[in-house]
Amino acid sequence: MEVTRREFIKLAGLASAGAVVTASSGALLTGCSPLVGMEDESLNDTNMGMITIPSRCEEGCTGCIDACNKMHNVPKHDNKDHEIKWIWETEFPHAFTEYMENEILKERMEHVPFLVMCNHCSNPACVRVCPTQATFRRKDGMVLMDYHRCIGCRFCVAACPYGARSFNFKDPKKGLEDPVPNPNFPTRTKGVVEKCNFCSERDIHGSELPYCVEACANKKGGVEASALIFGDLDNPEFKERIEKIQKDEKLIPLRRKEIAGTQPKVYYLV
Amino acid sequence: MIEKALKGSKKYWLWLGFCATLFGVGAGFYIDQLFNGLQITGMSRDVSWGFYLANFTFFVGVAASGVMLVLPYYLHDQKEFGKITILGEFLAVVACAMCITFVTIDLGRPDRLVNLFLHPTFNSILFFDIVVLSGYLLINIIVGWSILDAEHKGEKPRRFVKPLIYLSIPWAASIHTVTAFIYAGLAAKPFWLTAVMAPRFLATAFAAGPALLIIICLILRKYTDFDPGKIAIKKLSTIVTYAAIAGFFFLLCEFFTAFYSGGAEHTATWKYLLFGEGGSGLQPYMWGVLISTVIAIVLLVNPKTRYRDDTLVIACVLLFVSIWIDKGLLLVIPGFIPNPLHEFNQYFPTLKEAIITFGVWGLGFMVLTVLYKIAISVKMEVGDQDIEH
Amino acid sequence: MYDTSKIVIGIIVFLAVFTIPFWYSQVSGDADEMPEIVIAPEAGDQCVEDVDYMRAKHMDLLNTWRNDVVRGADREYESDAYPGVIYDKSLTDTCLGQCHTNKSEFCDQCHTYVNVEPGCWECHNIVGE
């Protein structure tokens, strides 16, 4: 078969066009969403995450949830459909739906409260789908929201495998007292999505802890006894601390919906 | 040409008035939504997409189906479609415009819509969808209008039109594919996580769109002096038949994977839809769709009923409505049921939500009527003379 | 076909309606007087930047602050006009909390006059007032 120069150029053109399409769709398919760098570059290597130990939770205690709701002006609406939830309590089979049919585990976990929240995933589906980068992943491993930019399309709500995102169906001020519980933290407007922010407004890389962790530690009389532990998952000291708890209390770390491929960063030691 | 839309019969103006009223009432309730937020809809924390996006998804299909006339006419030289290709192109224009409207009214903060372009995000399918939809809208306006204008003036269409027509063909497939990818790309929603989503979307679209065109053609023939041509309708009905069968086949494929594999999460939603496990709100619709699709296919496959106008209309209406319900209520909504924590929360559109939705329909049909009035007036003026493209 | 006179009248009517904002207040005598900016006694001698800059660009500055804080956790602002002075990038704490404690006189008056409604206070609270 002879190939004329004209045909060759045509073929080459087609091939390179194909390569461009493949490359761009490759970028699309891997869903590579850009990371947002920190002003303090030393923090770019951190990887903030949460360890929860459900067995340490006391039944009926809502200290962590109350602290979060108060400090973040999370509204309380009467209509369950319009609820806003940052951190809340559920039962084992709902937190870990893949073990829904596992009667042995279900029985053992029957009265253990499980705290669920945004998992600040390493491979977050919400960030991948957001059309405006209103939700983004910072280099310190926090998945955050820019409420100024959110257009309220709720694509992220659909994409989140944890149901961690809430949409403001109505003016949040309707569900808050006046003045708001914490005037130093902004409220949101109707029409935007919101979620747990691992207390990014606090000095969580330094001397402060997220409000939920702080509340739990205060109640339990110290961070060592707390049901919630927060820190840099890549930090060797932190790792050692968690490993020690695992060993001492004979616990294994579980993450919710591993199958979704999001690499969640909230661990449950059970 | 536009002046042709200003002269019409009483029926024409009454119909336009009806559409305008629908639109007006819908717009009124939309203002309510702007002030009070999306709480006026039936959507909730768990079912966070509803009737608006359902209609959006359906009309992307209608828009894409314009290609079912363009492709045979321009690529396979099916001259019979000469008179109605413009109807397909204008239907695509209107459907695209409706889609963009549906996305916009679904937003919590429509005032920030421009953020889509201020912060373009190439990893978001929604961003791509808006881009391809706007593009398709533009292509079809330009193509449809310039061809009609050329016919009106008795000239050849401008030279740029032909490449645009060829571009519009793959573009049509792309808009519905990208729309399917909005759903099919989410690991969080096992019900949507199926590779057959895009093919199924295209198949049902190519059934619903031409079905609507057949209905429109028959209405035009009855109420105006315009005759779309018997052969054109015959060929359209063949397209509808094949597409409907393909669409139904894909649905059966879904059933197979969901039930034979026994995978808990994928099956849960189908069990909810078919057997009412976890709530029976959508169950009657599911069965209604299944039954009416089968009836429509039986009527279409049999040549005797396919070539009779009355049975053809029944088949087309059944198909159009069942695909609308299927892509709307039965695809978008059950994706959220059960929720990620395996809790069952039901959804049904509220009256206000439905009124706003049909307001968009009113707007669509209004624009469509005006465009069709212009197109048909030109076609009647020019007569049957064949114009070389 | 070409009704020149009708077209001209049409254009005149259109222009008249289109330019309403420019002449309405003159004709009706409704034009408000320009408000005088009231600086609260709490405010010191200087703002984070000089007055002309702030007058022209305060919204740009706030937008930059917003993006820095929300997206990059960058809270410290070093003034261009007063090198070495560091401010916390906060509308509630720095702008309104420390200096312009009189939001209604300082911010709202002007915004009302030029008929703009910045959305800031839908979410950001005013501590004190």
CSV table of C-alpha atoms in Angstrom, one decimal, chain A residues 27-28 31-34 80-85 88 90 93-95 97 100 116 127-133 147-155 157-167 169-171 174 189-192 256-257 259-260, chain B residues 33-50 52-53 106-110 112-116 119-128 181-183 185-189 192 264-265 336 339-343 345-346:
chain,number,residue,atom,x,y,z
A,27,ALA,CA,-6.8,14.8,32.5
A,28,LEU,CA,-10.6,14.9,32.7
A,31,GLY,CA,-10.2,14.2,37.6
A,32,CYS,CA,-7.0,15.9,38.6
A,33,SER,CA,-8.1,19.0,40.5
A,34,PRO,CA,-5.5,21.5,41.3
A,80,LYS,CA,-35.8,17.8,58.5
A,81,ASP,CA,-35.5,18.2,54.7
A,82,HIS,CA,-33.7,21.5,55.1
A,83,GLU,CA,-31.3,20.4,57.9
A,84,ILE,CA,-27.8,21.7,58.0
A,85,LYS,CA,-25.3,19.2,59.5
A,88,TRP,CA,-23.6,14.5,63.7
A,90,THR,CA,-25.5,8.0,63.6
A,93,PRO,CA,-24.8,0.3,59.9
A,94,HIS,CA,-25.6,3.8,58.6
A,95,ALA,CA,-22.0,5.1,59.0
A,97,THR,CA,-23.3,0.8,55.0
A,100,MET,CA,-25.2,-3.3,56.9
A,116,VAL,CA,-19.9,11.4,61.0
A,127,VAL,CA,-13.6,19.0,44.5
A,128,ARG,CA,-13.5,17.1,41.2
A,129,VAL,CA,-17.1,18.0,40.2
A,130,CYS,CA,-17.3,21.6,41.5
A,131,PRO,CA,-17.6,23.8,38.4
A,132,THR,CA,-16.2,27.0,40.0
A,133,GLN,CA,-13.6,25.7,42.4
A,147,TYR,CA,-18.9,30.4,50.2
A,148,HIS,CA,-18.3,33.6,48.2
A,149,ARG,CA,-18.0,31.5,45.1
A,150,CYS,CA,-20.5,28.7,45.4
A,151,ILE,CA,-23.3,28.9,42.9
A,152,GLY,CA,-25.4,26.3,44.6
A,153,CYS,CA,-25.5,23.7,41.8
A,154,ARG,CA,-25.3,20.9,44.4
A,155,PHE,CA,-23.1,18.8,42.2
A,157,VAL,CA,-23.8,17.1,47.3
A,158,ALA,CA,-24.5,14.4,44.8
A,159,ALA,CA,-20.8,13.5,44.5
A,160,CYS,CA,-20.1,13.1,48.2
A,161,PRO,CA,-20.3,9.4,49.2
A,162,TYR,CA,-20.7,10.4,52.9
A,163,GLY,CA,-23.7,12.7,52.8
A,164,ALA,CA,-21.5,15.3,54.5
A,165,ARG,CA,-22.8,18.3,52.6
A,166,SER,CA,-25.8,20.4,53.3
A,167,PHE,CA,-27.5,22.9,51.1
A,169,PHE,CA,-32.6,25.7,51.2
A,170,LYS,CA,-33.6,28.7,53.2
A,171,ASP,CA,-32.0,31.7,54.8
A,174,LYS,CA,-34.1,31.8,60.1
A,189,THR,CA,-26.5,32.7,52.7
A,190,LYS,CA,-29.4,30.8,51.3
A,191,GLY,CA,-28.5,28.9,48.2
A,192,VAL,CA,-25.0,27.8,49.0
A,256,ARG,CA,-16.1,4.9,55.6
A,257,LYS,CA,-16.8,3.8,52.0
A,259,ILE,CA,-14.9,1.5,47.8
A,260,ALA,CA,-15.6,5.0,46.6
B,33,GLN,CA,-38.1,31.0,44.8
B,34,LEU,CA,-35.6,33.8,44.4
B,35,PHE,CA,-36.8,35.4,47.6
B,36,ASN,CA,-37.4,32.3,49.7
B,37,GLY,CA,-34.8,29.9,48.3
B,38,LEU,CA,-35.2,26.4,47.0
B,39,GLN,CA,-37.2,25.5,50.1
B,40,ILE,CA,-40.3,26.0,48.0
B,41,THR,CA,-39.4,22.9,46.0
B,42,GLY,CA,-39.7,19.3,47.2
B,43,MET,CA,-35.9,18.9,47.2
B,44,SER,CA,-34.2,18.1,50.5
B,45,ARG,CA,-30.8,17.5,52.0
B,46,ASP,CA,-31.0,13.9,50.8
B,47,VAL,CA,-32.7,14.3,47.4
B,48,SER,CA,-30.8,17.4,46.4
B,49,TRP,CA,-31.6,17.4,42.7
B,50,GLY,CA,-35.2,17.1,41.5
B,52,TYR,CA,-35.7,20.9,37.4
B,53,LEU,CA,-32.6,18.8,36.6
B,106,ASP,CA,-31.9,25.0,39.8
B,107,LEU,CA,-29.0,27.1,41.1
B,108,GLY,CA,-29.1,28.3,44.7
B,109,ARG,CA,-27.2,31.5,43.7
B,110,PRO,CA,-28.2,32.2,40.1
B,112,ARG,CA,-23.3,34.0,40.6
B,113,LEU,CA,-23.8,32.1,37.4
B,114,VAL,CA,-21.0,34.0,35.8
B,115,ASN,CA,-18.6,32.3,38.2
B,116,LEU,CA,-18.7,29.4,35.8
B,119,HIS,CA,-13.3,30.3,37.2
B,120,PRO,CA,-13.5,27.7,34.4
B,121,THR,CA,-12.9,24.3,35.8
B,122,PHE,CA,-11.9,21.7,33.4
B,123,ASN,CA,-12.3,18.8,35.7
B,124,SER,CA,-16.0,19.6,36.3
B,125,ILE,CA,-18.5,17.9,34.0
B,126,LEU,CA,-21.0,20.5,34.7
B,127,PHE,CA,-18.7,23.2,33.3
B,128,PHE,CA,-18.3,21.1,30.1
B,181,PHE,CA,-21.3,11.8,32.4
B,182,ILE,CA,-22.7,14.2,35.1
B,183,TYR,CA,-24.4,11.2,36.6
B,185,GLY,CA,-19.1,9.7,37.0
B,186,LEU,CA,-20.1,9.6,40.6
B,187,ALA,CA,-18.8,6.7,42.7
B,188,ALA,CA,-21.1,7.9,45.5
B,189,LYS,CA,-24.2,6.9,43.5
B,192,TRP,CA,-25.9,6.1,38.3
B,264,ALA,CA,-26.3,-4.9,47.4
B,265,GLU,CA,-25.9,-1.2,46.7
B,336,PHE,CA,-30.5,9.8,45.8
B,339,ASN,CA,-29.0,8.3,50.7
B,340,PRO,CA,-25.3,7.7,51.4
B,341,LEU,CA,-26.2,6.6,54.9
B,342,HIS,CA,-28.8,4.1,53.6
B,343,GLU,CA,-31.7,6.1,54.8
B,345,ASN,CA,-36.2,9.9,52.2
B,346,GLN,CA,-38.9,10.4,49.5
